[in-house]
Every structure is written in C-alpha cells, then in structure tokens.
Amino acid sequence: MLPLICSARAVSEFAQELGAAMESHSANVRRLVDEFRGRSSNSRVDIGGMRRVWENLLRQVEADASSHLDLAAVLQQQFSRPTLEASFHRKLQSRKRNVSLSSQVFDHRDAYEQVVSKTEEKLQRARLDYKRAYAALLTSGGGGVEQELKRAYLESHNAYILQLRATNAITERYQFHCLPGLLGEIAEVYEELCGLACKCVAGISETAGERAGEQAKRYQVVAKEAQAILPSNDLQVII
C-alpha cells in the first residue's frame, strides 16, 4: 500500500513543481514582453494596423503570463496541498499499523501456504496408509488376521477423513474469513488514495484545459485581425 501512497504524493509534488515552473515561466514571459515593448516604443512609426496587431499580440502574451501565474496558485493551493496532506495522513495511519496491509496479505499467504504444505504432506501419508490397509484387507486369508487388518483399515480410513477435513477447514478459513477481510481493507485504502490521485490529475487537466481554450480563442482573434491588415492602408497613413 505504501507504493500507492507514494504515487499519490508524486502527483501532489508534481502539481507543486509544475506550479513553480509556471511561476518562473510567467516571470520570464513578462520580462520578454517588457523588453520588446520597450524596443517598439523607441520606433518613430507608432501608427497603423501592423503596430496595433503587434501590441495586441504582446497583450495576449502578457495575459498568458498572468494566466500561468494564476494557474500556478491553483495547482499549489487547490490540488497539491490537499492531496499531500491527505496522503501524509494515510501514511501515518499505515505506519501506526507497523506494516502495510499488502504486506499483511503476503504474510498471511506465506503462513497459509506453509500450513497447507504440512497438512498436504500429512494428508498424503494418511491416504497412502489408507490404500495400503485396504489392499492388505483385500488379500487377507480370513480368520483373526482379517479382523486385525479390518481394524487397521477402519483406523486408517478415519485418520484419512479427519486429515482431509482438517485440510479443507484450513483452506475455508483462509479463503472465506481471513483473506476477504484483508482484501476489503486494501480496497478501502486503495479507493481513497486512488481517488485522491485521480482527483488531483483531473483537476490539473481540467484547469489547464480551460485556460488553453481561453488562450486559443484570444489568439484566434489576434490572428484574424493580423490577416485583415492591408499594408497599403498603413502606407497611406505614413505617407
């Protein structure tokens, strides 16, 4: 179960690191926009459609920088932190149990296989004794020897049946009482941690998707505006 906890923490830490990367990216983009806006301000030609779409492009890129900064805050505060806190709480619970539930299952499984292996050996010996006693009874010549062989046969038969029932009881106890309880606990913890990780992934994807959709619409407007620019109109203004 601890690997699953680590997976949930990995998603949380990824959201945190992604947010930090977006903060850095936002700062770099802002510096880039400021630099090129400064270059444009030194130009003597500050009229016309080309200058207008250029400024619109810079504004959209600047808006992207702000959007990345907002997204970074959302990733870190709404997704990373709650997921990290929840997975840390679950990790503490697992440590209090001294061993993870999955380890308990494997430990119980190993113990079960050892017990079953021993009971199987006893069952095979009992079965072999039973077959030998039966074969000896069939070849008996009667009299007192036959009664002794019959008694030995009944004893071996009863011993075989008892051992068979013991083997079946161990299997039934493990499969219908021990294992279901452990698997139920594992399922409960898995559903919780899987839900945490998937909720975080979904939140990151949906939030990024929404901003990407908004970004696409804004740039489509700038693209249409740029395609509609007529150089001849700008030349008339300049001249």
PDB file of C-alpha atoms in Angstrom, residues 2-239:
ATOM      1  CA  LEU A   2       2.925   2.346   0.574  1.00  0.00           C
ATOM      2  CA  PRO A   3       3.773   2.457  -3.171  1.00  0.00           C
ATOM      3  CA  LEU A   4       0.237   3.708  -3.796  1.00  0.00           C
ATOM      4  CA  ILE A   5       0.687   6.361  -1.117  1.00  0.00           C
ATOM      5  CA  CYS A   6       3.918   7.362  -2.830  1.00  0.00           C
ATOM      6  CA  SER A   7       2.037   7.607  -6.144  1.00  0.00           C
ATOM      7  CA  ALA A   8      -0.491   9.992  -4.621  1.00  0.00           C
ATOM      8  CA  ARG A   9       2.352  12.033  -3.148  1.00  0.00           C
ATOM      9  CA  ALA A  10       4.109  12.037  -6.528  1.00  0.00           C
ATOM     10  CA  VAL A  11       1.046  13.569  -8.196  1.00  0.00           C
ATOM     11  CA  SER A  12       0.870  16.161  -5.432  1.00  0.00           C
ATOM     12  CA  GLU A  13       4.559  17.002  -5.686  1.00  0.00           C
ATOM     13  CA  PHE A  14       4.281  17.187  -9.469  1.00  0.00           C
ATOM     14  CA  ALA A  15       1.497  19.761  -9.147  1.00  0.00           C
ATOM     15  CA  GLN A  16       3.689  21.728  -6.746  1.00  0.00           C
ATOM     16  CA  GLU A  17       6.720  21.625  -9.049  1.00  0.00           C
ATOM     17  CA  LEU A  18       4.588  22.387 -12.106  1.00  0.00           C
ATOM     18  CA  GLY A  19       3.207  25.430 -10.328  1.00  0.00           C
ATOM     19  CA  ALA A  20       6.726  26.604  -9.503  1.00  0.00           C
ATOM     20  CA  ALA A  21       7.777  26.107 -13.129  1.00  0.00           C
ATOM     21  CA  MET A  22       4.795  28.148 -14.289  1.00  0.00           C
ATOM     22  CA  GLU A  23       5.686  30.936 -11.878  1.00  0.00           C
ATOM     23  CA  SER A  24       9.186  31.040 -13.340  1.00  0.00           C
ATOM     24  CA  HIS A  25       7.805  30.883 -16.885  1.00  0.00           C
ATOM     25  CA  SER A  26       5.404  33.736 -16.130  1.00  0.00           C
ATOM     26  CA  ALA A  27       8.234  35.935 -14.886  1.00  0.00           C
ATOM     27  CA  ASN A  28      10.347  35.163 -17.971  1.00  0.00           C
ATOM     28  CA  VAL A  29       7.472  35.931 -20.330  1.00  0.00           C
ATOM     29  CA  ARG A  30       6.758  39.233 -18.585  1.00  0.00           C
ATOM     30  CA  ARG A  31      10.406  40.247 -18.949  1.00  0.00           C
ATOM     31  CA  LEU A  32      10.321  39.290 -22.615  1.00  0.00           C
ATOM     32  CA  VAL A  33       7.179  41.344 -23.263  1.00  0.00           C
ATOM     33  CA  ASP A  34       8.581  44.343 -21.416  1.00  0.00           C
ATOM     34  CA  GLU A  35      11.799  44.151 -23.400  1.00  0.00           C
ATOM     35  CA  PHE A  36      10.127  44.059 -26.802  1.00  0.00           C
ATOM     36  CA  ARG A  37       7.513  46.607 -25.836  1.00  0.00           C
ATOM     37  CA  GLY A  38      10.385  48.918 -24.904  1.00  0.00           C
ATOM     38  CA  ARG A  39      12.001  48.351 -28.280  1.00  0.00           C
ATOM     39  CA  SER A  40       8.746  49.189 -30.030  1.00  0.00           C
ATOM     40  CA  SER A  41       8.278  52.373 -28.048  1.00  0.00           C
ATOM     41  CA  ASN A  42      11.521  53.709 -29.496  1.00  0.00           C
ATOM     42  CA  SER A  43      10.176  53.367 -33.004  1.00  0.00           C
ATOM     43  CA  ARG A  44       9.112  56.557 -34.742  1.00  0.00           C
ATOM     44  CA  VAL A  45       6.402  54.683 -36.581  1.00  0.00           C
ATOM     45  CA  ASP A  46       3.715  54.075 -33.953  1.00  0.00           C
ATOM     46  CA  ILE A  47       0.563  54.177 -36.069  1.00  0.00           C
ATOM     47  CA  GLY A  48      -1.147  51.799 -38.439  1.00  0.00           C
ATOM     48  CA  GLY A  49      -2.667  48.347 -38.317  1.00  0.00           C
ATOM     49  CA  MET A  50       0.622  46.498 -38.032  1.00  0.00           C
ATOM     50  CA  ARG A  51       1.515  48.357 -34.858  1.00  0.00           C
ATOM     51  CA  ARG A  52      -1.966  47.674 -33.483  1.00  0.00           C
ATOM     52  CA  VAL A  53      -1.846  43.893 -34.011  1.00  0.00           C
ATOM     53  CA  TRP A  54       1.717  43.810 -32.681  1.00  0.00           C
ATOM     54  CA  GLU A  55       0.577  45.471 -29.482  1.00  0.00           C
ATOM     55  CA  ASN A  56      -2.409  43.114 -29.294  1.00  0.00           C
ATOM     56  CA  LEU A  57      -0.055  40.147 -29.571  1.00  0.00           C
ATOM     57  CA  LEU A  58       2.084  41.493 -26.746  1.00  0.00           C
ATOM     58  CA  ARG A  59      -1.030  41.989 -24.610  1.00  0.00           C
ATOM     59  CA  GLN A  60      -2.147  38.409 -25.214  1.00  0.00           C
ATOM     60  CA  VAL A  61       1.275  37.042 -24.343  1.00  0.00           C
ATOM     61  CA  GLU A  62       1.235  39.228 -21.249  1.00  0.00           C
ATOM     62  CA  ALA A  63      -2.203  37.843 -20.417  1.00  0.00           C
ATOM     63  CA  ASP A  64      -0.744  34.346 -20.767  1.00  0.00           C
ATOM     64  CA  ALA A  65       1.898  35.230 -18.204  1.00  0.00           C
ATOM     65  CA  SER A  66      -0.817  36.314 -15.769  1.00  0.00           C
ATOM     66  CA  SER A  67      -2.818  33.178 -16.562  1.00  0.00           C
ATOM     67  CA  HIS A  68       0.205  30.989 -15.828  1.00  0.00           C
ATOM     68  CA  LEU A  69       0.676  32.764 -12.526  1.00  0.00           C
ATOM     69  CA  ASP A  70      -2.974  32.173 -11.606  1.00  0.00           C
ATOM     70  CA  LEU A  71      -2.742  28.541 -12.681  1.00  0.00           C
ATOM     71  CA  ALA A  72       0.385  28.089 -10.554  1.00  0.00           C
ATOM     72  CA  ALA A  73      -1.512  29.293  -7.486  1.00  0.00           C
ATOM     73  CA  VAL A  74      -4.421  26.955  -8.244  1.00  0.00           C
ATOM     74  CA  LEU A  75      -2.111  23.960  -8.722  1.00  0.00           C
ATOM     75  CA  GLN A  76      -0.255  24.571  -5.488  1.00  0.00           C
ATOM     76  CA  GLN A  77      -3.132  25.617  -3.226  1.00  0.00           C
ATOM     77  CA  GLN A  78      -6.157  23.701  -4.516  1.00  0.00           C
ATOM     78  CA  PHE A  79      -4.568  20.492  -5.799  1.00  0.00           C
ATOM     79  CA  SER A  80      -1.060  19.904  -4.463  1.00  0.00           C
ATOM     80  CA  ARG A  81      -1.518  20.871  -0.833  1.00  0.00           C
ATOM     81  CA  PRO A  82      -4.812  18.993  -0.113  1.00  0.00           C
ATOM     82  CA  THR A  83      -3.542  15.837  -1.849  1.00  0.00           C
ATOM     83  CA  LEU A  84      -0.234  15.963   0.009  1.00  0.00           C
ATOM     84  CA  GLU A  85      -1.923  16.451   3.381  1.00  0.00           C
ATOM     85  CA  ALA A  86      -4.395  13.621   2.779  1.00  0.00           C
ATOM     86  CA  SER A  87      -1.739  11.165   1.590  1.00  0.00           C
ATOM     87  CA  PHE A  88       0.507  12.090   4.531  1.00  0.00           C
ATOM     88  CA  HIS A  89      -2.374  11.350   6.918  1.00  0.00           C
ATOM     89  CA  ARG A  90      -2.878   7.952   5.290  1.00  0.00           C
ATOM     90  CA  LYS A  91       0.854   7.237   5.507  1.00  0.00           C
ATOM     91  CA  LEU A  92       0.806   7.920   9.245  1.00  0.00           C
ATOM     92  CA  GLN A  93      -2.105   5.511   9.617  1.00  0.00           C
ATOM     93  CA  SER A  94      -0.155   2.849   7.758  1.00  0.00           C
ATOM     94  CA  ARG A  95       2.897   3.369   9.968  1.00  0.00           C
ATOM     95  CA  LYS A  96       0.785   3.017  13.108  1.00  0.00           C
ATOM     96  CA  ARG A  97      -0.101  -0.459  11.919  1.00  0.00           C
ATOM     97  CA  ASN A  98       3.657  -1.208  11.719  1.00  0.00           C
ATOM     98  CA  VAL A  99       3.201  -2.939   8.388  1.00  0.00           C
ATOM     99  CA  SER A 100       1.174  -2.166   5.316  1.00  0.00           C
ATOM    100  CA  LEU A 101      -1.985  -4.085   4.549  1.00  0.00           C
ATOM    101  CA  SER A 102      -0.492  -5.519   1.390  1.00  0.00           C
ATOM    102  CA  SER A 103       2.390  -6.930   3.446  1.00  0.00           C
ATOM    103  CA  GLN A 104      -0.143  -8.477   5.807  1.00  0.00           C
ATOM    104  CA  VAL A 105      -1.800 -10.232   2.886  1.00  0.00           C
ATOM    105  CA  PHE A 106       1.501 -11.681   1.672  1.00  0.00           C
ATOM    106  CA  ASP A 107       2.485 -12.668   5.218  1.00  0.00           C
ATOM    107  CA  HIS A 108      -0.834 -14.419   5.728  1.00  0.00           C
ATOM    108  CA  ARG A 109      -0.477 -16.036   2.325  1.00  0.00           C
ATOM    109  CA  ASP A 110       3.003 -17.364   3.140  1.00  0.00           C
ATOM    110  CA  ALA A 111       1.836 -18.662   6.516  1.00  0.00           C
ATOM    111  CA  TYR A 112      -1.192 -20.267   4.872  1.00  0.00           C
ATOM    112  CA  GLU A 113       0.947 -21.986   2.229  1.00  0.00           C
ATOM    113  CA  GLN A 114       3.294 -23.336   4.898  1.00  0.00           C
ATOM    114  CA  VAL A 115       0.410 -24.747   6.926  1.00  0.00           C
ATOM    115  CA  VAL A 116      -1.264 -26.180   3.829  1.00  0.00           C
ATOM    116  CA  SER A 117       2.012 -27.746   2.714  1.00  0.00           C
ATOM    117  CA  LYS A 118       2.352 -29.544   6.049  1.00  0.00           C
ATOM    118  CA  THR A 119      -1.281 -30.652   6.079  1.00  0.00           C
ATOM    119  CA  GLU A 120      -0.944 -31.855   2.478  1.00  0.00           C
ATOM    120  CA  GLU A 121       2.025 -33.987   3.487  1.00  0.00           C
ATOM    121  CA  LYS A 122       0.016 -35.438   6.366  1.00  0.00           C
ATOM    122  CA  LEU A 123      -2.935 -35.980   4.037  1.00  0.00           C
ATOM    123  CA  GLN A 124      -0.786 -37.842   1.503  1.00  0.00           C
ATOM    124  CA  ARG A 125       0.675 -40.046   4.236  1.00  0.00           C
ATOM    125  CA  ALA A 126      -2.799 -40.753   5.603  1.00  0.00           C
ATOM    126  CA  ARG A 127      -4.058 -41.569   2.109  1.00  0.00           C
ATOM    127  CA  LEU A 128      -1.116 -43.883   1.469  1.00  0.00           C
ATOM    128  CA  ASP A 129      -1.687 -45.684   4.790  1.00  0.00           C
ATOM    129  CA  TYR A 130      -5.383 -45.960   3.919  1.00  0.00           C
ATOM    130  CA  LYS A 131      -4.637 -47.505   0.496  1.00  0.00           C
ATOM    131  CA  ARG A 132      -2.145 -49.934   1.982  1.00  0.00           C
ATOM    132  CA  ALA A 133      -4.578 -51.006   4.680  1.00  0.00           C
ATOM    133  CA  TYR A 134      -7.305 -51.509   2.081  1.00  0.00           C
ATOM    134  CA  ALA A 135      -5.006 -53.535  -0.189  1.00  0.00           C
ATOM    135  CA  ALA A 136      -3.903 -55.678   2.755  1.00  0.00           C
ATOM    136  CA  LEU A 137      -7.534 -56.320   3.705  1.00  0.00           C
ATOM    137  CA  LEU A 138      -8.378 -57.461   0.177  1.00  0.00           C
ATOM    138  CA  THR A 139      -5.566 -60.009   0.188  1.00  0.00           C
ATOM    139  CA  SER A 140      -6.256 -61.349   3.680  1.00  0.00           C
ATOM    140  CA  GLY A 141      -6.990 -65.044   4.099  1.00  0.00           C
ATOM    141  CA  GLY A 142      -9.652 -64.636   6.762  1.00  0.00           C
ATOM    142  CA  GLY A 143      -9.684 -65.552  10.431  1.00  0.00           C
ATOM    143  CA  GLY A 144      -8.094 -63.465  13.163  1.00  0.00           C
ATOM    144  CA  VAL A 145      -5.684 -61.826  10.754  1.00  0.00           C
ATOM    145  CA  GLU A 146      -8.576 -60.465   8.699  1.00  0.00           C
ATOM    146  CA  GLN A 147     -10.168 -58.872  11.767  1.00  0.00           C
ATOM    147  CA  GLU A 148      -6.896 -57.197  12.648  1.00  0.00           C
ATOM    148  CA  LEU A 149      -6.491 -55.931   9.093  1.00  0.00           C
ATOM    149  CA  LYS A 150     -10.084 -54.717   9.065  1.00  0.00           C
ATOM    150  CA  ARG A 151      -9.494 -52.775  12.276  1.00  0.00           C
ATOM    151  CA  ALA A 152      -6.318 -51.248  10.804  1.00  0.00           C
ATOM    152  CA  TYR A 153      -8.250 -50.374   7.643  1.00  0.00           C
ATOM    153  CA  LEU A 154     -11.012 -48.584   9.574  1.00  0.00           C
ATOM    154  CA  GLU A 155      -8.473 -46.660  11.646  1.00  0.00           C
ATOM    155  CA  SER A 156      -6.551 -45.557   8.551  1.00  0.00           C
ATOM    156  CA  HIS A 157      -9.810 -44.630   6.825  1.00  0.00           C
ATOM    157  CA  ASN A 158     -10.911 -42.489   9.758  1.00  0.00           C
ATOM    158  CA  ALA A 159      -7.475 -40.871  10.016  1.00  0.00           C
ATOM    159  CA  TYR A 160      -7.580 -40.033   6.304  1.00  0.00           C
ATOM    160  CA  ILE A 161     -11.069 -38.486   6.561  1.00  0.00           C
ATOM    161  CA  LEU A 162     -10.057 -36.415   9.597  1.00  0.00           C
ATOM    162  CA  GLN A 163      -6.944 -35.143   7.845  1.00  0.00           C
ATOM    163  CA  LEU A 164      -8.953 -34.315   4.712  1.00  0.00           C
ATOM    164  CA  ARG A 165     -11.453 -32.339   6.767  1.00  0.00           C
ATOM    165  CA  ALA A 166      -8.636 -30.503   8.541  1.00  0.00           C
ATOM    166  CA  THR A 167      -7.071 -29.525   5.209  1.00  0.00           C
ATOM    167  CA  ASN A 168     -10.406 -28.309   3.853  1.00  0.00           C
ATOM    168  CA  ALA A 169     -11.107 -26.376   7.064  1.00  0.00           C
ATOM    169  CA  ILE A 170      -7.797 -24.517   6.828  1.00  0.00           C
ATOM    170  CA  THR A 171      -8.484 -23.590   3.206  1.00  0.00           C
ATOM    171  CA  GLU A 172     -12.019 -22.471   4.001  1.00  0.00           C
ATOM    172  CA  ARG A 173     -10.867 -20.420   6.976  1.00  0.00           C
ATOM    173  CA  TYR A 174      -8.300 -18.554   4.905  1.00  0.00           C
ATOM    174  CA  GLN A 175     -10.389 -18.041   1.775  1.00  0.00           C
ATOM    175  CA  PHE A 176     -13.717 -17.147   3.374  1.00  0.00           C
ATOM    176  CA  HIS A 177     -12.744 -15.480   6.655  1.00  0.00           C
ATOM    177  CA  CYS A 178      -9.155 -14.212   6.691  1.00  0.00           C
ATOM    178  CA  LEU A 179      -8.484 -13.113   3.098  1.00  0.00           C
ATOM    179  CA  PRO A 180     -11.774 -11.245   2.423  1.00  0.00           C
ATOM    180  CA  GLY A 181     -11.266  -9.024   5.464  1.00  0.00           C
ATOM    181  CA  LEU A 182      -7.731  -8.080   4.440  1.00  0.00           C
ATOM    182  CA  LEU A 183      -8.724  -7.501   0.827  1.00  0.00           C
ATOM    183  CA  GLY A 184     -11.624  -5.364   1.998  1.00  0.00           C
ATOM    184  CA  GLU A 185      -9.257  -3.120   3.947  1.00  0.00           C
ATOM    185  CA  ILE A 186      -6.904  -2.903   0.974  1.00  0.00           C
ATOM    186  CA  ALA A 187      -9.804  -1.994  -1.324  1.00  0.00           C
ATOM    187  CA  GLU A 188     -10.929   0.742   1.066  1.00  0.00           C
ATOM    188  CA  VAL A 189      -7.487   2.333   1.268  1.00  0.00           C
ATOM    189  CA  TYR A 190      -6.862   1.893  -2.461  1.00  0.00           C
ATOM    190  CA  GLU A 191     -10.141   3.583  -3.368  1.00  0.00           C
ATOM    191  CA  GLU A 192      -9.313   6.514  -1.107  1.00  0.00           C
ATOM    192  CA  LEU A 193      -5.763   7.005  -2.379  1.00  0.00           C
ATOM    193  CA  CYS A 194      -6.691   6.347  -5.993  1.00  0.00           C
ATOM    194  CA  GLY A 195      -9.476   8.893  -5.628  1.00  0.00           C
ATOM    195  CA  LEU A 196      -7.026  11.447  -4.242  1.00  0.00           C
ATOM    196  CA  ALA A 197      -4.519  10.964  -7.049  1.00  0.00           C
ATOM    197  CA  CYS A 198      -7.123  10.877  -9.822  1.00  0.00           C
ATOM    198  CA  LYS A 199      -8.929  13.925  -8.440  1.00  0.00           C
ATOM    199  CA  CYS A 200      -5.652  15.826  -8.478  1.00  0.00           C
ATOM    200  CA  VAL A 201      -4.849  14.696 -12.041  1.00  0.00           C
ATOM    201  CA  ALA A 202      -8.357  15.581 -13.214  1.00  0.00           C
ATOM    202  CA  GLY A 203      -8.165  18.980 -11.549  1.00  0.00           C
ATOM    203  CA  ILE A 204      -4.829  19.777 -13.174  1.00  0.00           C
ATOM    204  CA  SER A 205      -6.085  18.654 -16.592  1.00  0.00           C
ATOM    205  CA  GLU A 206      -9.418  20.469 -16.413  1.00  0.00           C
ATOM    206  CA  THR A 207      -7.888  23.711 -15.163  1.00  0.00           C
ATOM    207  CA  ALA A 208      -5.131  23.659 -17.770  1.00  0.00           C
ATOM    208  CA  GLY A 209      -7.672  22.726 -20.448  1.00  0.00           C
ATOM    209  CA  GLU A 210      -9.942  25.641 -19.592  1.00  0.00           C
ATOM    210  CA  ARG A 211      -7.075  28.098 -19.799  1.00  0.00           C
ATOM    211  CA  ALA A 212      -5.844  26.562 -23.033  1.00  0.00           C
ATOM    212  CA  GLY A 213      -9.313  27.002 -24.524  1.00  0.00           C
ATOM    213  CA  GLU A 214      -9.431  30.640 -23.464  1.00  0.00           C
ATOM    214  CA  GLN A 215      -5.926  31.165 -24.816  1.00  0.00           C
ATOM    215  CA  ALA A 216      -6.855  29.665 -28.190  1.00  0.00           C
ATOM    216  CA  LYS A 217      -9.862  31.977 -28.534  1.00  0.00           C
ATOM    217  CA  ARG A 218      -7.788  35.073 -27.731  1.00  0.00           C
ATOM    218  CA  TYR A 219      -5.086  34.199 -30.233  1.00  0.00           C
ATOM    219  CA  GLN A 220      -7.646  33.389 -32.906  1.00  0.00           C
ATOM    220  CA  VAL A 221      -8.926  36.958 -32.594  1.00  0.00           C
ATOM    221  CA  VAL A 222      -5.400  38.338 -32.978  1.00  0.00           C
ATOM    222  CA  ALA A 223      -4.741  36.045 -35.959  1.00  0.00           C
ATOM    223  CA  LYS A 224      -7.898  37.204 -37.754  1.00  0.00           C
ATOM    224  CA  GLU A 225      -7.025  40.819 -37.048  1.00  0.00           C
ATOM    225  CA  ALA A 226      -3.499  40.317 -38.410  1.00  0.00           C
ATOM    226  CA  GLN A 227      -4.832  38.613 -41.552  1.00  0.00           C
ATOM    227  CA  ALA A 228      -7.155  41.539 -42.158  1.00  0.00           C
ATOM    228  CA  ILE A 229      -4.364  44.125 -42.151  1.00  0.00           C
ATOM    229  CA  LEU A 230      -3.795  45.834 -45.507  1.00  0.00           C
ATOM    230  CA  PRO A 231      -0.235  47.136 -45.938  1.00  0.00           C
ATOM    231  CA  SER A 232      -1.497  49.769 -48.371  1.00  0.00           C
ATOM    232  CA  ASN A 233      -3.606  51.363 -45.652  1.00  0.00           C
ATOM    233  CA  ASP A 234      -0.585  51.658 -43.359  1.00  0.00           C
ATOM    234  CA  LEU A 235       1.429  53.198 -46.190  1.00  0.00           C
ATOM    235  CA  GLN A 236      -1.229  55.842 -46.768  1.00  0.00           C
ATOM    236  CA  VAL A 237      -1.102  56.849 -43.101  1.00  0.00           C
ATOM    237  CA  ILE A 238       2.687  57.004 -43.069  1.00  0.00           C
ATOM    238  CA  ILE A 239       2.922  58.982 -46.285  1.00  0.00           C
TER     239      ILE A 239
END
